[in-house]
Short mmCIF file of C-alpha atoms in Angstrom, two decimals:
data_model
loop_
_atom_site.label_atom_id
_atom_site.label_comp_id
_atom_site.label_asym_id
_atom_site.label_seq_id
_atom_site.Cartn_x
_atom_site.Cartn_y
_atom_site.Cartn_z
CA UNK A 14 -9.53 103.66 -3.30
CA UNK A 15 -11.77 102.12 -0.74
CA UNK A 16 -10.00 102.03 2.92
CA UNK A 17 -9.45 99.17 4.83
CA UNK A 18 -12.17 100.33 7.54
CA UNK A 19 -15.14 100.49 5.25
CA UNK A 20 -13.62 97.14 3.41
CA UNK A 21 -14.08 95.47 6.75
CA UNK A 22 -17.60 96.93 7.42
CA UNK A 23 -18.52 95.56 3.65
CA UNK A 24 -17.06 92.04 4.45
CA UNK A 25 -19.44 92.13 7.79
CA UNK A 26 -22.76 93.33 6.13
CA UNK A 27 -22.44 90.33 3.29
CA UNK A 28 -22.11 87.80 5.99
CA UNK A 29 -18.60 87.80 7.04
CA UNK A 30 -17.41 86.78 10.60
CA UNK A 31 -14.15 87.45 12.89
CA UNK A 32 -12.77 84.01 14.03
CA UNK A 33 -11.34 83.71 17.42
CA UNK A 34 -9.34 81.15 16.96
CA UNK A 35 -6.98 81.90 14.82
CA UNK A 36 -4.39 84.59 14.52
CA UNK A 37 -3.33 84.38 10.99
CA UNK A 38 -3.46 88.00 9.34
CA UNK A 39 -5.94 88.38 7.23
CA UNK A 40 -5.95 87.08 3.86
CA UNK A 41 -8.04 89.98 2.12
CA UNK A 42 -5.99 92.28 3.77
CA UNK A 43 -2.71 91.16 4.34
CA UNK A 44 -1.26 93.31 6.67
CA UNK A 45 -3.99 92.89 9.18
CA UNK A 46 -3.30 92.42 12.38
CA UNK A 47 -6.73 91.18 13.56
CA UNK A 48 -7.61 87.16 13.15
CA UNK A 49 -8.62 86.19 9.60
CA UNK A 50 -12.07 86.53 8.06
CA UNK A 51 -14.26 83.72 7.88
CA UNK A 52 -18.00 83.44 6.22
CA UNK A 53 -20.72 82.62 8.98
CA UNK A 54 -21.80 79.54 8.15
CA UNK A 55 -25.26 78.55 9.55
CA UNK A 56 -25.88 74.39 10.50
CA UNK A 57 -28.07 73.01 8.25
CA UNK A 58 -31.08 72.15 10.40
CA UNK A 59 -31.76 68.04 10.85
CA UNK A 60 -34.99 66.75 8.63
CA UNK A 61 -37.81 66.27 11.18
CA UNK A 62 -37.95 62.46 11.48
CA UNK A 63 -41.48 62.41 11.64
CA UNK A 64 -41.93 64.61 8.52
CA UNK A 65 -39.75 62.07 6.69
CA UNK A 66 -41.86 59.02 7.76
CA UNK A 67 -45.14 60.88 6.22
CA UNK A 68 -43.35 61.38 3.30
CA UNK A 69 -42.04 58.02 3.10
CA UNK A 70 -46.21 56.84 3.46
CA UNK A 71 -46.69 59.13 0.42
CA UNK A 72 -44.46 58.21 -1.79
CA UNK A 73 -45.69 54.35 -1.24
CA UNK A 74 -49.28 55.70 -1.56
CA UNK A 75 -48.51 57.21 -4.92
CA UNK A 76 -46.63 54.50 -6.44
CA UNK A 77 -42.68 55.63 -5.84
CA UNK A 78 -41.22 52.61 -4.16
CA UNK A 79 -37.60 53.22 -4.31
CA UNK A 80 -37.71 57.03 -2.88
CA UNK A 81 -40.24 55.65 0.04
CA UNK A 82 -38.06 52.74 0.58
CA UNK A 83 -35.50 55.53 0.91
CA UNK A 84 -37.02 57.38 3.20
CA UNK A 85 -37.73 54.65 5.57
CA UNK A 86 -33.75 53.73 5.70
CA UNK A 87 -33.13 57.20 6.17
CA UNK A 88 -35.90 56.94 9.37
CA UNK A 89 -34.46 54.07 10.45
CA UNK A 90 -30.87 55.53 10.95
CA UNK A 91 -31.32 58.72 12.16
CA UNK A 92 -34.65 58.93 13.86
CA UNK A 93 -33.39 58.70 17.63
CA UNK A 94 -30.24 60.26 17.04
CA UNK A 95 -32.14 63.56 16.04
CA UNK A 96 -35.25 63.06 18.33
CA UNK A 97 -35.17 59.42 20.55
CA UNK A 98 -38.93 60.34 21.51
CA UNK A 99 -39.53 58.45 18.07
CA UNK A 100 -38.11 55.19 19.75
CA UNK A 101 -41.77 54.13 20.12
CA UNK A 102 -42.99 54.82 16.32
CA UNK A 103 -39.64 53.60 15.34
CA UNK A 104 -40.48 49.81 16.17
CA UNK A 105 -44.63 50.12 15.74
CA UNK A 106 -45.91 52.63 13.17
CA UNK A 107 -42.75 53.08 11.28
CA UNK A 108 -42.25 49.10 10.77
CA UNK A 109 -45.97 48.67 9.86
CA UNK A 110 -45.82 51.02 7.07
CA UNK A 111 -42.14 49.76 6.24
CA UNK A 112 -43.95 45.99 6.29
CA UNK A 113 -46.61 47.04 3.97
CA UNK A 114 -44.20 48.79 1.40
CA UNK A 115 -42.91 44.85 1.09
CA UNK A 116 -45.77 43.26 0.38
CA UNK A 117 -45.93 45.35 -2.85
CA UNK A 118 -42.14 46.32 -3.10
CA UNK A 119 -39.72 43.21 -2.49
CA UNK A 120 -36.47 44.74 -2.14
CA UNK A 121 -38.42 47.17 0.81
CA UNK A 122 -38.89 43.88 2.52
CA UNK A 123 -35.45 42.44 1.36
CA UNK A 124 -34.01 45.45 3.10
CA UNK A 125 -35.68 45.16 6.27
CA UNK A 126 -34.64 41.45 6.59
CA UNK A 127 -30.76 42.16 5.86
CA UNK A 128 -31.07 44.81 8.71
CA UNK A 129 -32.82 41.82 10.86
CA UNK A 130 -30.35 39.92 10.43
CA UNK A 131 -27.56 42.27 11.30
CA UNK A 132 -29.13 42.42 14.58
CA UNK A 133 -28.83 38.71 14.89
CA UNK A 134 -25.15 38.84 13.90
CA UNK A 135 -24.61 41.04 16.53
CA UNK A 136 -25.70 38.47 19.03
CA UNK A 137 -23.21 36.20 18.10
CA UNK A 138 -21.14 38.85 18.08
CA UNK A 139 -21.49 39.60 21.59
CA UNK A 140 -22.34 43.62 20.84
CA UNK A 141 -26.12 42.94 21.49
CA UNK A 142 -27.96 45.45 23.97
CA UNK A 143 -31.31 45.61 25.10
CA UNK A 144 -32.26 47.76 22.21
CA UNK A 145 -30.58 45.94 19.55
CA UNK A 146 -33.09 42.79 20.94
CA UNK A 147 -36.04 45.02 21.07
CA UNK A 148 -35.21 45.86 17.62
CA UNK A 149 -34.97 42.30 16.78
CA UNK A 150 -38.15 41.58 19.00
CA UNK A 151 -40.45 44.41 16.79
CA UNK A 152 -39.49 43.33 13.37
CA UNK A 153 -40.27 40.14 13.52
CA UNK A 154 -43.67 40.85 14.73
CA UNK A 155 -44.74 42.92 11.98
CA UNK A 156 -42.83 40.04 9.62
CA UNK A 157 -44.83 37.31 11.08
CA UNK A 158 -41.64 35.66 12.53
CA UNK A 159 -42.44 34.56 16.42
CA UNK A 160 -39.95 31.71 15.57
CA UNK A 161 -36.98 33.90 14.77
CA UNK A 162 -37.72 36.06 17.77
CA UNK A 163 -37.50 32.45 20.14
CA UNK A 164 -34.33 31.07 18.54
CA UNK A 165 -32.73 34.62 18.95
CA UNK A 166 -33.59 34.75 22.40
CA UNK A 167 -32.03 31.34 22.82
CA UNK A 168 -29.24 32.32 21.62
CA UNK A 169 -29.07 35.34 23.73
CA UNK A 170 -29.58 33.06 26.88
CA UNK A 171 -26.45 31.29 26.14
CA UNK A 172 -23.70 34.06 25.13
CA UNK A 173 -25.39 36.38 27.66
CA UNK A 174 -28.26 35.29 30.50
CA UNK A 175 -27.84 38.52 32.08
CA UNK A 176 -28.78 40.35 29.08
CA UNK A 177 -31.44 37.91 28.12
CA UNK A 178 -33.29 38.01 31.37
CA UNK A 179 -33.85 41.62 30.63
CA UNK A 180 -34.73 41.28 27.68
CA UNK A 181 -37.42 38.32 28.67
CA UNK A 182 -40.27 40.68 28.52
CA UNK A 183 -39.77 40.91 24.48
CA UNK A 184 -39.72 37.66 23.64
CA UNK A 185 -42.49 36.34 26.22
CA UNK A 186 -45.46 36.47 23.52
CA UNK A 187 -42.94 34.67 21.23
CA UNK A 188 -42.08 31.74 23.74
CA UNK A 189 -45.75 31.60 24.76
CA UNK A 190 -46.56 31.06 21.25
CA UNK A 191 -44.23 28.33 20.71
CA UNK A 192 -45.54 26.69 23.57
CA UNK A 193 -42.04 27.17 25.30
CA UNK A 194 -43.76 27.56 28.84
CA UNK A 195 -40.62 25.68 30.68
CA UNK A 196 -38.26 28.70 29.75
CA UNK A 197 -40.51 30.94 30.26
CA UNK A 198 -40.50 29.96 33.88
CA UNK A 199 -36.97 30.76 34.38
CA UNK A 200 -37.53 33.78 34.22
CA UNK A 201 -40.92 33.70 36.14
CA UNK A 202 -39.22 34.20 39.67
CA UNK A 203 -42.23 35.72 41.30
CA UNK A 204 -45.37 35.67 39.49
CA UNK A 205 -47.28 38.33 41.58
CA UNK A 206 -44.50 40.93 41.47
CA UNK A 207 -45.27 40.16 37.36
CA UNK A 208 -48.65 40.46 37.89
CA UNK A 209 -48.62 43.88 39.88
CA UNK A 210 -46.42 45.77 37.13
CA UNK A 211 -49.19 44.27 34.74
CA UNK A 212 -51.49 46.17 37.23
CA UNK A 213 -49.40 48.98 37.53
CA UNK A 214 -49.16 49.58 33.31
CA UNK A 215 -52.96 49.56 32.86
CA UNK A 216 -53.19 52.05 35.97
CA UNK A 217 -51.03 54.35 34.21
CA UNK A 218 -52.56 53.72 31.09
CA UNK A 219 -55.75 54.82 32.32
CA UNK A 220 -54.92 57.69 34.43
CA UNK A 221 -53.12 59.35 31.52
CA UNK A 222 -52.73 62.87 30.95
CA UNK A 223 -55.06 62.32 27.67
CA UNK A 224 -57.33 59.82 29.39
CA UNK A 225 -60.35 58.73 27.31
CA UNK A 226 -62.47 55.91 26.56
CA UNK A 227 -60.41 54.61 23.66
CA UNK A 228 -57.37 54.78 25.78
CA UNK A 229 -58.98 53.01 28.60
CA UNK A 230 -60.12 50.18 26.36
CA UNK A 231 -56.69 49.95 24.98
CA UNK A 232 -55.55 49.63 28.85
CA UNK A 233 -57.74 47.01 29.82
CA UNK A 234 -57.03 44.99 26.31
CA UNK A 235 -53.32 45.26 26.77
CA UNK A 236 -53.79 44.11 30.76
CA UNK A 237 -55.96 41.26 29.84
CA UNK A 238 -53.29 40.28 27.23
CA UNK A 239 -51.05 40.57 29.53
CA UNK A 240 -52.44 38.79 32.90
CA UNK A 241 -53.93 36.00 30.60
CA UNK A 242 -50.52 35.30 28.83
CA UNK A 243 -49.31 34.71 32.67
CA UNK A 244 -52.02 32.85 34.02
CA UNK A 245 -51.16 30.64 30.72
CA UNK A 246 -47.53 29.74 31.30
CA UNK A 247 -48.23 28.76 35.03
CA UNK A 248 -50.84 26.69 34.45
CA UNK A 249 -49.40 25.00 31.06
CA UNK A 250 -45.95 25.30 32.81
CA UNK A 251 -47.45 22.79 35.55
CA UNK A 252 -47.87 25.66 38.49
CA UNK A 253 -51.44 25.11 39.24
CA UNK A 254 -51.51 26.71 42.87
CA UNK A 255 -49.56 29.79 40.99
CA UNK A 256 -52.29 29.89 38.27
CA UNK A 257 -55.08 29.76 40.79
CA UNK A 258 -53.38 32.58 42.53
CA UNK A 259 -52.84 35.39 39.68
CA UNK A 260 -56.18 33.97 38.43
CA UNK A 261 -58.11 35.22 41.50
CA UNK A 262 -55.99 38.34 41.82
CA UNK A 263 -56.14 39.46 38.34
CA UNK A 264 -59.81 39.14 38.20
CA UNK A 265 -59.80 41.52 41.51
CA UNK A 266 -58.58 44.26 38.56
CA UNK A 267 -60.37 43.43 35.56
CA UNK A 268 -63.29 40.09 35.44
CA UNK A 269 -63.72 39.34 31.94
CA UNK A 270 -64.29 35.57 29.88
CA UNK A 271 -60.75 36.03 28.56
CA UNK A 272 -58.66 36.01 31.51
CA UNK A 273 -61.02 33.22 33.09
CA UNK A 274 -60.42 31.35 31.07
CA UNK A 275 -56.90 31.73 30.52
CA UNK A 276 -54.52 28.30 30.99
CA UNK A 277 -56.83 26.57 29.82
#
């Protein structure tokens, strides 16, 4: 008969564990007096979030809707919980590919909409946060839908102007679009501060750890973007002198035909 010392050692070597927190005698060996025996279980490691967007791009590519439809859901859920560095492919890359899985796959695109308009619920709701709106703000880009992005920022503005002036920034190319240069004014309290974190992105942009020349043409399209879609909303907005002013000191940065002629 085996004894209970080299029953123990057995238990260990075929992954078998002490607990410490209970003091229960020990089932296998019932007049133990140590704490009961307990498998060591290992955690099941997380899915790497990018892994599973490449995967979802695959499965599109090769003709497998509903598993890459699946895999984009699963992305969308859990990506920043496991690594929130993905916040920035979450709401660009990520929603590009998810966009272009609809065009061939309607219920991809059906899904993405009923998820769009939870986030809209939640406005009226009053659980909306600035990340909930930047959600809202980067699907209907890649959707096409300035409009929805303006009447959701409306709505913001009147259950919440606190929230919605922080959230200004995302819906700015939406207003501008719609021509909806008066509201963007409210929120316009000092143009050249606006100007001078334009200034400040490009800088930091360019001066990147990975600088290069496609990254500094990137910074100087996204500036000129930027300091043109201001210049616009002062001068359509009817703030001439203003216009004149970020006009001149934009050029001071960056002199091209597109922000000269911007407002106009």
């Amino acid at each position: 008969m085996i004894g209970r010392r080299k029953f123990l050692t057995f238990l260990t070597l075929f992954g078998f564990a002490k607990t410490r927190e209970s003091n229960t005698p020990c089932a296998v060996w019932p007049e133990a007096k140590s704490p009961c025996l307990v498998p060591a279980v290992s955690p099941i490691p997380e899915p790497d979030p990018s892994e599973v967007l490449q995967e979802a791009r695959k499965l599109a590519a090769s003709g497998h809707f509903e598993d890459a439809l699946k895999k984009h859901i699963w992305y969308h859920e859990n990506s920043l919980r496991i690594q929130p560095a993905q916040v920035g492919v979450r709401l660009s890359f990520a929603l590009s590919y998810w966009q272009e899985l609809g065009e061939k796959y309607p219920k991809a695109r059906a899904a993405l909409l009923e998820i769009q308009q939870k986030n809209r619920n939640s406005i009226e709701l009053g659980q909306c946060d600035f990340s909930v709106f930047q959600e809202i703000a980067g699907i209907d880009r890649h959707l096409g839908d300035q409009s929805g992005t303006v009447e959701s920022f409306r709505k913001l503005r009147e259950i919440d102007a606190t929230l919605a002036a922080k959230c200004y920034d995302l819906a700015e190319k939406a207003l501008v679009a719609q021509k909806a240069y008066a509201e963007c004014l409210e929120f316009l309290v000092d143009p050249m501060v606006n100007l001078q974190r334009i200034v400040n992105f490009r800088e930091k942009l360019r001066n990147g750890v990975a600088t290069n020349q496609a990254r500094e043409k990137a910074a100087d399209a996204i500036f000129t973007e930027r300091a043109s879609r201001l210049i616009t909303i002062l001068a359509q907005g009817g703030k001439l002198a203003d216009a004149e002013k970020i006009l001149a000191a934009a050029l001071l940065t960056l002199d091209n035909d597109t922000i000269r002629n911007a407002g106009k």
